[in-house]
């Protein structure tokens, strides 16, 4: 339904509070690492075509050391069955 693809929540863990987590792939967005070493953001996937897509998450610590990129695959299917 429309609510599922216009407010799709993604989240994860991060290493350092206050750092920016950059999201790429089918969308481009960012989130901030919180004090609990987690991040979360809501994405609008309405412009993403039906089918398989990926979202990548990247961040680095204050010293510039990059974390290992995390990639997750999803499948968007908004066509009603016939």
PDB file of C-alpha atoms in Angstrom:
ATOM      1  CA  UNK A   1       0.000   0.000   0.000  1.00  0.00           C
ATOM      2  CA  UNK A   2       1.023   3.617  -0.413  1.00  0.00           C
ATOM      3  CA  UNK A   3       1.988   4.008   3.237  1.00  0.00           C
ATOM      4  CA  UNK A   4       4.576   1.234   2.879  1.00  0.00           C
ATOM      5  CA  UNK A   5       6.554   2.817   0.078  1.00  0.00           C
ATOM      6  CA  UNK A   6       6.277   6.496   0.992  1.00  0.00           C
ATOM      7  CA  UNK A   7       7.432   5.946   4.578  1.00  0.00           C
ATOM      8  CA  UNK A   8       9.801   2.964   4.470  1.00  0.00           C
ATOM      9  CA  UNK A   9      11.942   2.883   7.632  1.00  0.00           C
ATOM     10  CA  UNK A  10      15.537   1.623   7.533  1.00  0.00           C
ATOM     11  CA  UNK A  11      17.885   1.449  10.508  1.00  0.00           C
ATOM     12  CA  UNK A  12      21.199   0.049  11.614  1.00  0.00           C
ATOM     13  CA  UNK A  13      24.122   0.293  13.966  1.00  0.00           C
ATOM     14  CA  UNK A  14      27.038   2.695  13.809  1.00  0.00           C
ATOM     15  CA  UNK A  15      30.263   3.208  15.697  1.00  0.00           C
ATOM     16  CA  UNK A  16      30.249   6.799  16.883  1.00  0.00           C
ATOM     17  CA  UNK A  17      27.493   9.112  18.078  1.00  0.00           C
ATOM     18  CA  UNK A  18      26.916  12.249  16.014  1.00  0.00           C
ATOM     19  CA  UNK A  19      28.441  10.885  12.812  1.00  0.00           C
ATOM     20  CA  UNK A  20      26.509  10.928   9.537  1.00  0.00           C
ATOM     21  CA  UNK A  21      25.439   7.667   7.927  1.00  0.00           C
ATOM     22  CA  UNK A  22      25.167   8.089   4.141  1.00  0.00           C
ATOM     23  CA  UNK A  23      22.650   5.986   2.235  1.00  0.00           C
ATOM     24  CA  UNK A  24      23.029   5.291  -1.475  1.00  0.00           C
ATOM     25  CA  UNK A  25      21.821   2.886  -4.130  1.00  0.00           C
ATOM     26  CA  UNK A  26      18.198   3.195  -5.230  1.00  0.00           C
ATOM     27  CA  UNK A  27      17.911   6.324  -3.067  1.00  0.00           C
ATOM     28  CA  UNK A  28      20.191   8.970  -1.591  1.00  0.00           C
ATOM     29  CA  UNK A  29      19.656  10.029   2.017  1.00  0.00           C
ATOM     30  CA  UNK A  30      21.452  10.430   5.331  1.00  0.00           C
ATOM     31  CA  UNK A  31      20.854   9.792   9.014  1.00  0.00           C
ATOM     32  CA  UNK A  32      22.704  10.676  12.202  1.00  0.00           C
ATOM     33  CA  UNK A  33      24.229   8.104  14.535  1.00  0.00           C
ATOM     34  CA  UNK A  34      22.602   8.502  17.967  1.00  0.00           C
ATOM     35  CA  UNK A  35      24.007   8.043  21.471  1.00  0.00           C
ATOM     36  CA  UNK A  36      22.955   4.385  21.398  1.00  0.00           C
ATOM     37  CA  UNK A  37      25.160   3.803  18.328  1.00  0.00           C
ATOM     38  CA  UNK A  38      22.114   3.333  16.122  1.00  0.00           C
ATOM     39  CA  UNK A  39      20.576   5.247  13.237  1.00  0.00           C
ATOM     40  CA  UNK A  40      17.151   5.264  11.637  1.00  0.00           C
ATOM     41  CA  UNK A  41      15.435   7.186   8.862  1.00  0.00           C
ATOM     42  CA  UNK A  42      12.248   7.052   6.845  1.00  0.00           C
ATOM     43  CA  UNK A  43      12.606   6.851   3.060  1.00  0.00           C
ATOM     44  CA  UNK A  44      10.163   7.744   0.310  1.00  0.00           C
ATOM     45  CA  UNK A  45      10.458   4.933  -2.247  1.00  0.00           C
ATOM     46  CA  UNK A  46       7.664   6.154  -4.522  1.00  0.00           C
ATOM     47  CA  UNK A  47      10.177   7.047  -7.275  1.00  0.00           C
ATOM     48  CA  UNK A  48      11.871   3.622  -7.110  1.00  0.00           C
ATOM     49  CA  UNK A  49      10.684   1.277  -9.866  1.00  0.00           C
ATOM     50  CA  UNK A  50       9.002  -2.015  -9.004  1.00  0.00           C
ATOM     51  CA  UNK A  51      11.452  -4.887  -8.661  1.00  0.00           C
ATOM     52  CA  UNK A  52      14.686  -5.576  -6.850  1.00  0.00           C
ATOM     53  CA  UNK A  53      16.743  -2.678  -5.471  1.00  0.00           C
ATOM     54  CA  UNK A  54      19.556  -2.162  -2.967  1.00  0.00           C
ATOM     55  CA  UNK A  55      20.362   0.360  -0.262  1.00  0.00           C
ATOM     56  CA  UNK A  56      23.959   0.884   0.904  1.00  0.00           C
ATOM     57  CA  UNK A  57      24.919   2.435   4.255  1.00  0.00           C
ATOM     58  CA  UNK A  58      28.339   4.037   4.830  1.00  0.00           C
ATOM     59  CA  UNK A  59      29.890   6.058   7.620  1.00  0.00           C
ATOM     60  CA  UNK A  60      33.262   6.909   9.101  1.00  0.00           C
ATOM     61  CA  UNK A  61      34.472   7.827  12.577  1.00  0.00           C
ATOM     62  CA  UNK A  62      35.804  11.231  13.629  1.00  0.00           C
ATOM     63  CA  UNK A  63      39.320  10.184  12.552  1.00  0.00           C
ATOM     64  CA  UNK A  64      38.115   9.406   9.037  1.00  0.00           C
ATOM     65  CA  UNK A  65      38.305   5.616   9.367  1.00  0.00           C
ATOM     66  CA  UNK A  66      35.633   4.139   7.136  1.00  0.00           C
ATOM     67  CA  UNK A  67      33.335   1.435   8.443  1.00  0.00           C
ATOM     68  CA  UNK A  68      32.552  -1.604   6.322  1.00  0.00           C
ATOM     69  CA  UNK A  69      29.755  -0.715   3.911  1.00  0.00           C
ATOM     70  CA  UNK A  70      26.480  -2.464   4.611  1.00  0.00           C
ATOM     71  CA  UNK A  71      24.272  -3.404   1.646  1.00  0.00           C
ATOM     72  CA  UNK A  72      20.751  -4.793   1.810  1.00  0.00           C
ATOM     73  CA  UNK A  73      18.491  -5.917  -0.983  1.00  0.00           C
ATOM     74  CA  UNK A  74      14.743  -5.328  -1.142  1.00  0.00           C
ATOM     75  CA  UNK A  75      11.928  -6.037  -3.576  1.00  0.00           C
ATOM     76  CA  UNK A  76       9.267  -3.455  -4.337  1.00  0.00           C
ATOM     77  CA  UNK A  77       5.967  -4.820  -5.625  1.00  0.00           C
ATOM     78  CA  UNK A  78       3.008  -2.447  -5.613  1.00  0.00           C
ATOM     79  CA  UNK A  79       1.039  -4.063  -8.442  1.00  0.00           C
ATOM     80  CA  UNK A  80      -2.156  -5.663  -7.163  1.00  0.00           C
ATOM     81  CA  UNK A  81      -2.541  -9.352  -7.960  1.00  0.00           C
ATOM     82  CA  UNK A  82      -5.010 -10.249 -10.682  1.00  0.00           C
TER      83      UNK A  82
END
